[in-house]
PDB file of C-alpha atoms in Angstrom:
ATOM      1  CA  MET K   1     -25.251  33.315   2.401  1.00 31.00           C
ATOM      2  CA  ALA K   2     -22.341  32.062   0.495  1.00 34.00           C
ATOM      3  CA  ALA K   3     -20.295  34.834  -0.213  1.00 35.00           C
ATOM      4  CA  GLY K   4     -20.066  35.560  -3.744  1.00 37.00           C
ATOM      5  CA  SER K   5     -22.976  34.550  -4.145  1.00 35.00           C
ATOM      6  CA  ASN K   6     -26.652  36.711  -4.313  1.00 36.00           C
ATOM      7  CA  GLY K   7     -28.237  33.146  -6.020  1.00 34.00           C
ATOM      8  CA  GLY K   8     -28.395  34.592  -9.616  1.00 33.00           C
ATOM      9  CA  GLY K   9     -24.185  35.248  -9.867  1.00 33.00           C
ATOM     10  CA  ARG K  10     -23.713  38.228 -10.285  1.00 33.00           C
ATOM     11  CA  ILE K  11     -21.204  39.075  -7.561  1.00 39.00           C
ATOM     12  CA  SER K  12     -19.081  36.577  -8.543  1.00 37.00           C
ATOM     13  CA  GLY K  13     -19.515  37.185 -12.436  1.00 35.00           C
ATOM     14  CA  HIS K  14     -18.176  39.867 -14.661  1.00 35.00           C
ATOM     15  CA  ARG K  15     -20.005  42.519 -15.640  1.00 36.00           C
ATOM     16  CA  GLY K  16     -18.352  44.052 -18.923  1.00 38.00           C
ATOM     17  CA  ALA K  17     -14.381  44.912 -19.957  1.00 38.00           C
ATOM     18  CA  GLU K  18     -12.202  45.947 -18.009  1.00 36.00           C
ATOM     19  CA  PRO K  19     -12.840  50.029 -17.564  1.00 36.00           C
ATOM     20  CA  ARG K  20      -9.958  52.414 -18.036  1.00 47.00           C
ATOM     21  CA  GLY K  21      -8.526  54.262 -15.742  1.00 70.00           C
ATOM     22  CA  PHE K  22     -10.220  55.211 -12.657  1.00 87.00           C
ATOM     23  CA  PRO K  23     -14.443  54.912 -12.467  1.00 90.00           C
ATOM     24  CA  GLN K  24     -16.753  57.535 -12.456  1.00 92.00           C
ATOM     25  CA  ALA K  25     -16.547  56.907  -8.027  1.00 94.00           C
ATOM     26  CA  ALA K  26     -12.853  59.450  -8.400  1.00 94.00           C
ATOM     27  CA  GLU K  27     -15.136  62.004  -8.847  1.00 94.00           C
ATOM     28  CA  ARG K  28     -16.746  62.255  -5.784  1.00 96.00           C
ATOM     29  CA  VAL K  29     -16.550  64.686  -3.404  1.00 97.00           C
ATOM     30  CA  VAL K  30     -14.420  63.519  -0.464  1.00 97.00           C
ATOM     31  CA  PHE K  31     -14.937  66.899   1.777  1.00 98.00           C
ATOM     32  CA  SER K  32     -14.395  70.655   1.470  1.00 97.00           C
ATOM     33  CA  ALA K  33     -12.795  73.221   3.861  1.00 97.00           C
ATOM     34  CA  ALA K  34     -12.537  76.649   3.313  1.00 94.00           C
ATOM     35  CA  GLY K  35     -14.585  76.322   0.600  1.00 94.00           C
ATOM     36  CA  ARG K  36     -13.129  73.679  -1.833  1.00 96.00           C
ATOM     37  CA  ASP K  37     -14.672  70.110  -2.845  1.00 97.00           C
ATOM     38  CA  TYR K  38     -11.798  67.978  -2.928  1.00 97.00           C
ATOM     39  CA  ARG K  39     -13.217  64.681  -4.371  1.00 96.00           C
ATOM     40  CA  TRP K  40     -10.878  61.322  -4.441  1.00 96.00           C
ATOM     41  CA  SER K  41      -9.153  62.161  -7.598  1.00 94.00           C
ATOM     42  CA  ASP K  42      -7.539  65.056  -6.311  1.00 95.00           C
ATOM     43  CA  VAL K  43      -6.816  62.280  -2.596  1.00 95.00           C
ATOM     44  CA  ILE K  44      -4.962  60.295  -5.562  1.00 94.00           C
ATOM     45  CA  ALA K  45      -3.477  63.195  -7.513  1.00 93.00           C
ATOM     46  CA  ALA K  46      -1.662  65.083  -4.149  1.00 94.00           C
ATOM     47  CA  ALA K  47      -0.427  60.783  -3.367  1.00 92.00           C
ATOM     48  CA  ARG K  48       0.964  60.929  -6.024  1.00 90.00           C
ATOM     49  CA  ALA K  49       3.389  64.129  -5.205  1.00 91.00           C
ATOM     50  CA  ARG K  50       4.074  62.429  -2.606  1.00 88.00           C
ATOM     51  CA  GLY K  51       5.472  59.079  -4.055  1.00 86.00           C
ATOM     52  CA  ASP K  52       2.723  57.141  -2.666  1.00 83.00           C
ATOM     53  CA  TRP K  53       0.094  55.593  -5.018  1.00 82.00           C
ATOM     54  CA  ALA K  54       2.895  53.102  -6.223  1.00 63.00           C
ATOM     55  CA  VAL K  55       2.803  50.380  -3.285  1.00 49.00           C
ATOM     56  CA  PRO K  56      -1.262  49.718  -4.400  1.00 48.00           C
ATOM     57  CA  GLU K  57       0.136  49.578  -7.590  1.00 43.00           C
ATOM     58  CA  GLN K  58       2.256  46.560  -7.552  1.00 44.00           C
ATOM     59  CA  ARG K  59      -0.009  44.461  -5.570  1.00 46.00           C
ATOM     60  CA  VAL K  60      -0.796  41.414  -8.595  1.00 45.00           C
ATOM     61  CA  ALA K  61      -2.250  38.146  -8.227  1.00 42.00           C
ATOM     62  CA  GLY K  62      -0.859  35.145  -6.743  1.00 46.00           C
ATOM     63  CA  GLY K  63      -1.737  32.188  -4.680  1.00 48.00           C
ATOM     64  CA  THR K  64      -5.553  31.424  -2.875  1.00 50.00           C
ATOM     65  CA  ALA K  65      -7.512  32.874  -0.477  1.00 52.00           C
ATOM     66  CA  ALA K  66      -9.773  30.812   0.146  1.00 61.00           C
ATOM     67  CA  LYS K  67     -13.366  31.950   0.614  1.00 71.00           C
ATOM     68  CA  GLY K  68     -13.323  32.633   4.262  1.00 81.00           C
ATOM     69  CA  ARG K  69     -10.996  35.786   3.529  1.00 88.00           C
ATOM     70  CA  VAL K  70     -13.325  36.905   1.460  1.00 90.00           C
ATOM     71  CA  ALA K  71     -16.074  35.987   4.226  1.00 91.00           C
ATOM     72  CA  GLU K  72     -13.724  38.138   6.858  1.00 93.00           C
ATOM     73  CA  TRP K  73     -13.568  41.377   4.259  1.00 94.00           C
ATOM     74  CA  ARG K  74     -17.292  41.269   3.692  1.00 94.00           C
ATOM     75  CA  ARG K  75     -17.925  41.335   7.347  1.00 94.00           C
ATOM     76  CA  ALA K  76     -15.270  43.392   7.894  1.00 93.00           C
ATOM     77  CA  ARG K  77     -17.294  46.200   5.760  1.00 93.00           C
ATOM     78  CA  GLY K  78     -19.958  45.206   7.036  1.00 94.00           C
ATOM     79  CA  LEU K  79     -21.602  43.721   3.952  1.00 95.00           C
ATOM     80  CA  LEU K  80     -23.759  40.773   5.772  1.00 91.00           C
ATOM     81  CA  SER K  81     -25.503  40.048   2.497  1.00 94.00           C
ATOM     82  CA  ALA K  82     -25.240  39.335  -1.296  1.00 93.00           C
ATOM     83  CA  ASP K  83     -26.935  42.307  -1.925  1.00 95.00           C
ATOM     84  CA  GLU K  84     -25.672  44.602   0.611  1.00 96.00           C
ATOM     85  CA  THR K  85     -22.384  43.347  -0.589  1.00 96.00           C
ATOM     86  CA  VAL K  86     -23.833  44.198  -4.611  1.00 95.00           C
ATOM     87  CA  THR K  87     -24.362  47.427  -4.099  1.00 96.00           C
ATOM     88  CA  TRP K  88     -20.597  48.225  -1.998  1.00 97.00           C
ATOM     89  CA  LEU K  89     -19.329  47.070  -5.144  1.00 96.00           C
ATOM     90  CA  ASP K  90     -21.704  49.561  -7.915  1.00 96.00           C
ATOM     91  CA  ARG K  91     -20.368  52.383  -5.617  1.00 96.00           C
ATOM     92  CA  TRP K  92     -16.932  51.603  -5.575  1.00 96.00           C
ATOM     93  CA  GLY K  93     -16.900  51.153  -9.785  1.00 94.00           C
ATOM     94  CA  LEU K  94     -15.340  47.368  -8.198  1.00 94.00           C
ATOM     95  CA  GLU K  95     -16.846  43.772  -9.658  1.00 92.00           C
ATOM     96  CA  MET K  96     -15.966  41.077  -6.713  1.00 91.00           C
ATOM     97  CA  SER K  97     -12.650  39.559  -9.157  1.00 88.00           C
ATOM     98  CA  ASP K  98     -11.405  42.826  -7.637  1.00 89.00           C
ATOM     99  CA  VAL K  99     -11.846  41.040  -4.339  1.00 91.00           C
ATOM    100  CA  HIS K 100     -10.346  38.598  -5.060  1.00 87.00           C
ATOM    101  CA  ARG K 101      -7.015  39.769  -6.743  1.00 85.00           C
ATOM    102  CA  HIS K 102      -6.362  41.891  -4.019  1.00 87.00           C
ATOM    103  CA  LEU K 103      -6.415  38.093  -1.930  1.00 87.00           C
ATOM    104  CA  GLY K 104      -4.525  37.067  -3.750  1.00 79.00           C
ATOM    105  CA  HIS K 105      -6.442  35.190  -5.575  1.00 63.00           C
ATOM    106  CA  ALA K 106      -5.872  33.751  -9.049  1.00 50.00           C
ATOM    107  CA  GLY K 107      -7.886  31.808  -9.959  1.00 51.00           C
ATOM    108  CA  ASP K 108     -10.652  34.431 -10.073  1.00 47.00           C
ATOM    109  CA  ALA K 109      -8.853  37.224 -11.485  1.00 45.00           C
ATOM    110  CA  PRO K 110      -8.496  38.413 -15.027  1.00 50.00           C
ATOM    111  CA  GLU K 111      -4.204  38.861 -15.721  1.00 55.00           C
ATOM    112  CA  PRO K 112      -3.238  41.756 -14.308  1.00 52.00           C
ATOM    113  CA  PRO K 113      -3.765  45.256 -17.145  1.00 54.00           C
ATOM    114  CA  VAL K 114      -0.786  46.816 -18.355  1.00 52.00           C
ATOM    115  CA  GLY K 115      -0.316  50.310 -18.889  1.00 53.00           C
ATOM    116  CA  ASP K 116      -3.199  52.914 -18.376  1.00 54.00           C
ATOM    117  CA  GLY K 117      -5.212  49.160 -17.021  1.00 66.00           C
ATOM    118  CA  LEU K 118      -2.469  49.542 -14.167  1.00 76.00           C
ATOM    119  CA  GLU K 119      -4.498  53.010 -13.439  1.00 83.00           C
ATOM    120  CA  ARG K 120      -8.174  51.198 -12.107  1.00 84.00           C
ATOM    121  CA  VAL K 121      -5.691  48.555 -10.142  1.00 85.00           C
ATOM    122  CA  ALA K 122      -4.767  50.845  -8.126  1.00 87.00           C
ATOM    123  CA  TRP K 123      -7.872  52.479  -7.119  1.00 91.00           C
ATOM    124  CA  ALA K 124      -8.831  48.761  -6.770  1.00 91.00           C
ATOM    125  CA  GLU K 125      -6.487  47.567  -4.604  1.00 90.00           C
ATOM    126  CA  ALA K 126      -6.609  50.841  -1.929  1.00 92.00           C
ATOM    127  CA  VAL K 127     -10.456  50.530  -1.549  1.00 94.00           C
ATOM    128  CA  CYS K 128     -10.621  47.402  -1.038  1.00 93.00           C
ATOM    129  CA  SER K 129      -7.015  47.441   1.261  1.00 92.00           C
ATOM    130  CA  GLY K 130      -9.009  50.509   2.808  1.00 93.00           C
ATOM    131  CA  ALA K 131      -5.671  51.770   1.928  1.00 91.00           C
ATOM    132  CA  LEU K 132      -7.633  55.341  -0.110  1.00 93.00           C
ATOM    133  CA  ASP K 133      -9.000  55.798   3.302  1.00 94.00           C
ATOM    134  CA  GLY K 134      -5.995  56.746   4.875  1.00 93.00           C
ATOM    135  CA  VAL K 135      -4.508  58.477   2.170  1.00 93.00           C
ATOM    136  CA  ALA K 136      -7.977  60.241   1.993  1.00 96.00           C
ATOM    137  CA  TRP K 137      -7.462  61.559   5.828  1.00 96.00           C
ATOM    138  CA  GLY K 138      -3.521  62.233   4.887  1.00 95.00           C
ATOM    139  CA  LEU K 139      -4.695  64.831   2.420  1.00 97.00           C
ATOM    140  CA  ALA K 140      -7.669  66.679   4.594  1.00 98.00           C
ATOM    141  CA  ALA K 141      -5.032  66.673   7.097  1.00 98.00           C
ATOM    142  CA  ARG K 142      -2.697  68.682   5.695  1.00 97.00           C
ATOM    143  CA  VAL K 143      -5.303  70.838   4.827  1.00 98.00           C
ATOM    144  CA  ALA K 144      -6.567  70.822   8.253  1.00 98.00           C
ATOM    145  CA  VAL K 145      -3.786  72.714  10.227  1.00 98.00           C
ATOM    146  CA  SER K 146      -2.812  74.692   6.848  1.00 97.00           C
ATOM    147  CA  THR K 147      -2.855  78.929   7.708  1.00 96.00           C
ATOM    148  CA  ASP K 148      -3.053  78.769   3.145  1.00 95.00           C
ATOM    149  CA  PRO K 149      -5.335  76.700   2.091  1.00 96.00           C
ATOM    150  CA  PRO K 150      -5.853  76.340  -1.849  1.00 95.00           C
ATOM    151  CA  SER K 151      -9.233  78.040  -2.622  1.00 93.00           C
ATOM    152  CA  SER K 152     -11.888  77.508  -5.077  1.00 90.00           C
ATOM    153  CA  GLU K 153      -9.862  79.097  -7.921  1.00 90.00           C
ATOM    154  CA  SER K 154      -6.580  77.409  -6.924  1.00 92.00           C
ATOM    155  CA  ALA K 155      -4.632  74.762  -8.801  1.00 92.00           C
ATOM    156  CA  LEU K 156      -3.760  71.345  -7.035  1.00 93.00           C
ATOM    157  CA  ASP K 157      -1.228  70.733  -8.939  1.00 94.00           C
ATOM    158  CA  ALA K 158       2.416  69.333  -7.501  1.00 94.00           C
ATOM    159  CA  ALA K 159       3.555  72.363  -5.711  1.00 95.00           C
ATOM    160  CA  ALA K 160       0.206  72.569  -3.765  1.00 96.00           C
ATOM    161  CA  PHE K 161       1.239  69.258  -2.178  1.00 96.00           C
ATOM    162  CA  ALA K 162       4.108  70.116  -1.706  1.00 96.00           C
ATOM    163  CA  ARG K 163       3.591  73.048   0.151  1.00 97.00           C
ATOM    164  CA  LEU K 164       1.046  72.208   2.372  1.00 97.00           C
ATOM    165  CA  ASP K 165       2.964  68.823   3.095  1.00 96.00           C
ATOM    166  CA  ALA K 166       5.693  70.925   3.634  1.00 97.00           C
ATOM    167  CA  GLU K 167       3.827  73.333   6.268  1.00 98.00           C
ATOM    168  CA  PHE K 168       2.380  69.565   7.755  1.00 98.00           C
ATOM    169  CA  GLY K 169       6.059  68.779   8.755  1.00 97.00           C
ATOM    170  CA  ARG K 170       6.583  72.588  10.809  1.00 98.00           C
ATOM    171  CA  TRP K 171       3.594  72.421  12.373  1.00 98.00           C
ATOM    172  CA  ARG K 172       3.737  68.963  13.350  1.00 98.00           C
ATOM    173  CA  GLU K 173       7.201  69.697  14.711  1.00 98.00           C
ATOM    174  CA  GLY K 174       6.192  73.239  16.593  1.00 97.00           C
ATOM    175  CA  ILE K 175       3.678  70.665  18.038  1.00 97.00           C
ATOM    176  CA  GLU K 176       6.047  68.290  19.371  1.00 97.00           C
ATOM    177  CA  ALA K 177       8.293  70.128  21.132  1.00 96.00           C
ATOM    178  CA  GLY K 178       5.361  72.280  22.535  1.00 95.00           C
ATOM    179  CA  ASP K 179       4.275  71.998  25.918  1.00 95.00           C
ATOM    180  CA  ALA K 180       1.066  70.113  25.497  1.00 96.00           C
ATOM    181  CA  VAL K 181       3.797  66.903  24.680  1.00 97.00           C
ATOM    182  CA  PHE K 182       5.020  66.785  29.131  1.00 95.00           C
ATOM    183  CA  ALA K 183       1.264  68.558  29.941  1.00 96.00           C
ATOM    184  CA  ILE K 184       0.486  64.829  28.358  1.00 97.00           C
ATOM    185  CA  ILE K 185       3.693  62.943  30.049  1.00 97.00           C
ATOM    186  CA  GLU K 186       2.431  64.250  33.789  1.00 96.00           C
ATOM    187  CA  SER K 187      -1.344  63.243  33.048  1.00 96.00           C
ATOM    188  CA  ASN K 188       0.022  59.856  32.455  1.00 96.00           C
ATOM    189  CA  ALA K 189       1.761  58.551  35.439  1.00 95.00           C
ATOM    190  CA  ALA K 190       0.419  56.148  36.668  1.00 95.00           C
ATOM    191  CA  GLY K 191      -0.136  54.810  32.906  1.00 96.00           C
ATOM    192  CA  TRP K 192       4.194  54.236  31.582  1.00 97.00           C
ATOM    193  CA  VAL K 193       5.413  53.527  33.855  1.00 96.00           C
ATOM    194  CA  SER K 194       8.315  52.032  32.146  1.00 95.00           C
ATOM    195  CA  VAL K 195       9.008  47.827  33.222  1.00 97.00           C
ATOM    196  CA  VAL K 196      11.889  46.196  32.619  1.00 97.00           C
ATOM    197  CA  ALA K 197      12.410  42.309  33.180  1.00 97.00           C
ATOM    198  CA  HIS K 198      13.555  39.106  32.336  1.00 98.00           C
ATOM    199  CA  GLY K 199      11.070  36.443  31.636  1.00 97.00           C
ATOM    200  CA  LEU K 200      10.965  32.532  30.808  1.00 97.00           C
ATOM    201  CA  ALA K 201       8.988  30.588  28.977  1.00 97.00           C
ATOM    202  CA  PHE K 202       8.124  26.643  29.517  1.00 97.00           C
ATOM    203  CA  SER K 203       5.200  24.650  27.110  1.00 95.00           C
ATOM    204  CA  ASN K 204       4.189  22.593  30.488  1.00 95.00           C
ATOM    205  CA  LEU K 205       2.592  23.813  33.327  1.00 96.00           C
ATOM    206  CA  ASP K 206       4.907  21.243  35.999  1.00 96.00           C
ATOM    207  CA  VAL K 207       7.447  22.228  34.731  1.00 96.00           C
ATOM    208  CA  ALA K 208       7.558  26.133  35.471  1.00 96.00           C
ATOM    209  CA  ARG K 209       5.932  25.850  38.455  1.00 97.00           C
ATOM    210  CA  GLU K 210       9.009  23.347  39.781  1.00 96.00           C
ATOM    211  CA  ALA K 211      11.421  26.580  38.236  1.00 97.00           C
ATOM    212  CA  LEU K 212       8.984  29.397  40.524  1.00 97.00           C
ATOM    213  CA  LEU K 213      10.306  26.682  43.566  1.00 96.00           C
ATOM    214  CA  CYS K 214      14.540  26.118  42.138  1.00 96.00           C
ATOM    215  CA  VAL K 215      13.792  30.156  42.247  1.00 96.00           C
ATOM    216  CA  ARG K 216      11.643  31.467  45.333  1.00 94.00           C
ATOM    217  CA  VAL K 217      13.238  28.442  47.966  1.00 95.00           C
ATOM    218  CA  ASP K 218      16.079  27.460  46.336  1.00 94.00           C
ATOM    219  CA  GLY K 219      17.814  30.597  45.556  1.00 94.00           C
ATOM    220  CA  LEU K 220      18.291  29.500  41.943  1.00 96.00           C
ATOM    221  CA  THR K 221      18.433  32.237  39.353  1.00 96.00           C
ATOM    222  CA  PHE K 222      16.811  33.033  35.625  1.00 97.00           C
ATOM    223  CA  ALA K 223      19.692  32.232  34.551  1.00 96.00           C
ATOM    224  CA  HIS K 224      20.677  28.813  35.881  1.00 96.00           C
ATOM    225  CA  VAL K 225      17.114  28.049  35.911  1.00 96.00           C
ATOM    226  CA  SER K 226      17.680  28.721  32.490  1.00 96.00           C
ATOM    227  CA  GLU K 227      20.810  26.419  31.984  1.00 96.00           C
ATOM    228  CA  LEU K 228      19.243  23.198  33.310  1.00 94.00           C
ATOM    229  CA  SER K 229      16.304  24.042  31.119  1.00 94.00           C
ATOM    230  CA  GLY K 230      17.142  24.649  28.429  1.00 95.00           C
ATOM    231  CA  ALA K 231      14.847  28.159  28.026  1.00 96.00           C
ATOM    232  CA  GLU K 232      15.968  31.424  27.159  1.00 97.00           C
ATOM    233  CA  VAL K 233      16.168  33.962  29.558  1.00 97.00           C
ATOM    234  CA  VAL K 234      14.553  36.966  27.677  1.00 97.00           C
ATOM    235  CA  GLU K 235      14.032  40.337  29.249  1.00 97.00           C
ATOM    236  CA  SER K 236      11.134  43.331  27.784  1.00 96.00           C
ATOM    237  CA  ARG K 237      10.900  46.567  28.366  1.00 94.00           C
ATOM    238  CA  ASP K 238       7.222  48.020  28.155  1.00 95.00           C
ATOM    239  CA  LEU K 239       5.542  50.548  28.833  1.00 96.00           C
ATOM    240  CA  LEU K 240       2.746  48.983  31.711  1.00 96.00           C
ATOM    241  CA  ASP K 241      -0.551  51.151  29.631  1.00 95.00           C
ATOM    242  CA  ASP K 242       0.974  47.788  27.165  1.00 95.00           C
ATOM    243  CA  LEU K 243       1.080  44.621  29.442  1.00 95.00           C
ATOM    244  CA  GLY K 244      -2.194  42.762  29.323  1.00 92.00           C
ATOM    245  CA  GLU K 245      -4.019  41.673  32.059  1.00 91.00           C
ATOM    246  CA  PRO K 246      -3.588  39.741  34.737  1.00 92.00           C
ATOM    247  CA  VAL K 247       0.295  40.660  34.104  1.00 94.00           C
ATOM    248  CA  ARG K 248      -0.472  44.658  33.869  1.00 95.00           C
ATOM    249  CA  ARG K 249      -2.476  44.347  37.373  1.00 95.00           C
ATOM    250  CA  LEU K 250       0.171  42.111  38.832  1.00 96.00           C
ATOM    251  CA  VAL K 251       3.986  44.032  37.751  1.00 96.00           C
ATOM    252  CA  ALA K 252       1.500  47.359  39.085  1.00 96.00           C
ATOM    253  CA  SER K 253       2.063  46.165  42.667  1.00 95.00           C
ATOM    254  CA  ALA K 254       5.714  44.344  42.517  1.00 96.00           C
ATOM    255  CA  LEU K 255       8.433  45.567  43.400  1.00 97.00           C
ATOM    256  CA  PRO K 256      12.263  44.888  41.813  1.00 96.00           C
ATOM    257  CA  GLY K 257      12.797  41.474  42.303  1.00 95.00           C
ATOM    258  CA  ASP K 258       9.124  40.083  42.546  1.00 96.00           C
ATOM    259  CA  VAL K 259       9.117  36.967  40.466  1.00 97.00           C
ATOM    260  CA  LEU K 260       5.766  36.350  38.670  1.00 96.00           C
ATOM    261  CA  GLY K 261       3.712  33.776  36.978  1.00 94.00           C
ATOM    262  CA  PRO K 262       3.250  30.810  36.182  1.00 96.00           C
ATOM    263  CA  LEU K 263       1.466  32.828  33.837  1.00 95.00           C
ATOM    264  CA  ALA K 264      -0.375  30.926  30.756  1.00 92.00           C
ATOM    265  CA  ASP K 265       0.523  33.388  27.353  1.00 86.00           C
ATOM    266  CA  ALA K 266       0.011  31.860  23.946  1.00 84.00           C
ATOM    267  CA  GLY K 267      -0.002  28.486  25.083  1.00 87.00           C
ATOM    268  CA  ALA K 268       3.036  29.094  26.859  1.00 93.00           C
ATOM    269  CA  TYR K 269       4.300  28.934  30.951  1.00 96.00           C
ATOM    270  CA  ARG K 270       6.057  32.304  31.597  1.00 96.00           C
ATOM    271  CA  LEU K 271       7.831  33.448  34.976  1.00 97.00           C
ATOM    272  CA  LEU K 272       8.449  36.746  35.232  1.00 97.00           C
ATOM    273  CA  LYS K 273      10.930  38.468  36.953  1.00 97.00           C
ATOM    274  CA  LEU K 274      10.798  42.110  37.689  1.00 97.00           C
ATOM    275  CA  VAL K 275      14.243  44.521  37.200  1.00 97.00           C
ATOM    276  CA  SER K 276      12.983  47.809  37.469  1.00 97.00           C
ATOM    277  CA  LYS K 277      10.314  49.843  37.525  1.00 96.00           C
ATOM    278  CA  SER K 278      10.687  53.284  36.993  1.00 95.00           C
ATOM    279  CA  SER K 279       8.626  56.976  36.652  1.00 94.00           C
ATOM    280  CA  PRO K 280       8.370  58.331  32.640  1.00 95.00           C
ATOM    281  CA  ASP K 281       9.611  61.355  32.397  1.00 91.00           C
ATOM    282  CA  ALA K 282      10.751  63.226  28.773  1.00 92.00           C
ATOM    283  CA  THR K 283      14.710  61.340  28.998  1.00 92.00           C
ATOM    284  CA  ASP K 284      12.640  57.789  28.125  1.00 92.00           C
ATOM    285  CA  PRO K 285      12.786  58.168  24.932  1.00 93.00           C
ATOM    286  CA  VAL K 286      10.005  56.246  24.536  1.00 92.00           C
ATOM    287  CA  VAL K 287       7.846  57.980  26.274  1.00 95.00           C
ATOM    288  CA  LEU K 288       8.705  61.293  24.810  1.00 96.00           C
ATOM    289  CA  ALA K 289       8.152  59.651  20.990  1.00 96.00           C
ATOM    290  CA  ARG K 290       4.377  59.145  22.192  1.00 96.00           C
ATOM    291  CA  ALA K 291       4.181  61.826  23.985  1.00 97.00           C
ATOM    292  CA  ARG K 292       5.088  63.523  20.492  1.00 97.00           C
ATOM    293  CA  ALA K 293       2.635  61.173  18.737  1.00 97.00           C
ATOM    294  CA  LEU K 294      -0.586  61.507  21.167  1.00 97.00           C
ATOM    295  CA  ALA K 295       0.371  65.341  21.058  1.00 98.00           C
ATOM    296  CA  VAL K 296       0.237  65.840  17.537  1.00 98.00           C
ATOM    297  CA  THR K 297      -3.211  63.426  17.337  1.00 97.00           C
ATOM    298  CA  ARG K 298      -5.095  66.055  20.123  1.00 97.00           C
ATOM    299  CA  ALA K 299      -3.711  68.785  17.558  1.00 98.00           C
ATOM    300  CA  LEU K 300      -5.341  66.982  14.544  1.00 97.00           C
ATOM    301  CA  ASP K 301      -8.657  65.980  15.881  1.00 97.00           C
ATOM    302  CA  ARG K 302      -9.114  69.018  17.144  1.00 98.00           C
ATOM    303  CA  ALA K 303      -8.239  71.698  13.811  1.00 98.00           C
ATOM    304  CA  SER K 304     -10.305  68.628  11.724  1.00 97.00           C
ATOM    305  CA  ALA K 305     -13.274  68.349  13.511  1.00 97.00           C
ATOM    306  CA  ALA K 306     -12.934  72.746  13.065  1.00 97.00           C
ATOM    307  CA  ASN K 307     -11.673  73.130   9.839  1.00 97.00           C
ATOM    308  CA  ILE K 308     -12.843  69.484   7.841  1.00 98.00           C
ATOM    309  CA  VAL K 309     -16.118  68.883   6.133  1.00 98.00           C
ATOM    310  CA  TRP K 310     -15.903  64.924   5.867  1.00 98.00           C
ATOM    311  CA  HIS K 311     -18.790  63.451   3.260  1.00 97.00           C
ATOM    312  CA  ASP K 312     -18.047  60.202   1.931  1.00 96.00           C
ATOM    313  CA  ARG K 313     -15.416  57.894   2.916  1.00 91.00           C
ATOM    314  CA  LEU K 314     -14.713  53.858   2.977  1.00 88.00           C
TER     315      LEU K 314
END
């Protein structure tokens, strides 16, 4: 069945006047921690306190959203039938016009409201985009690592959210400076090898093969081949794990100075000259940043599993 139709037109229809403020769905419990329930309205309040809620409010209709984009949006959420789409929209207090607005389809969406009506636009955009789930996770993360999470009797005001943010920042800094970071680097020694390479890209396979012969047989440098062919020499710096196959496999067994290719890549044919490979260590800012991020993620997963009970997700 085509997107936006259920035989009776309910999905694409509008079921009444645009409500003011947030729908009833905003009062559903999202997660619980330390004996306290957190609702979607609490999640929004936390986002407002951090200044994050202004972003979805700025989204307005414009342009054209093809039916294919609507169908893709539905598939991404597992809404394979019109009835499933209606149920999902009802559950979140939305209309199909909200989806069209999110996708930039001005024709089927009402004019953007002003004043209090922007609350509903913000809600609709945050739900349709999935951003609301990320905001909820952000609040849950702060509660999960807090040594003194809000009690059921305490107020969830700007001061409480600021305290949670500050405590989360200190917790994260402690994790990033801890021994776990160095252990992660050591355990990823094989995949986090730093690779520096020079590349030449050609639109024609025969030209790429000829360029390879010029380098391997005639001893021309990449710079010389670049001058002759007009192809630009591009330097790349990657971790081995970030390279796609078959490049990763070839680079893993190559030595500095080796020339690889031609390699098919998005309609082009590339030659790669391996400049250097170096084992990961904490002096490499890319490696250090990745290890720190992974250490925080793992510690946060443990804290969340121990302290957070989820009740509602997008």
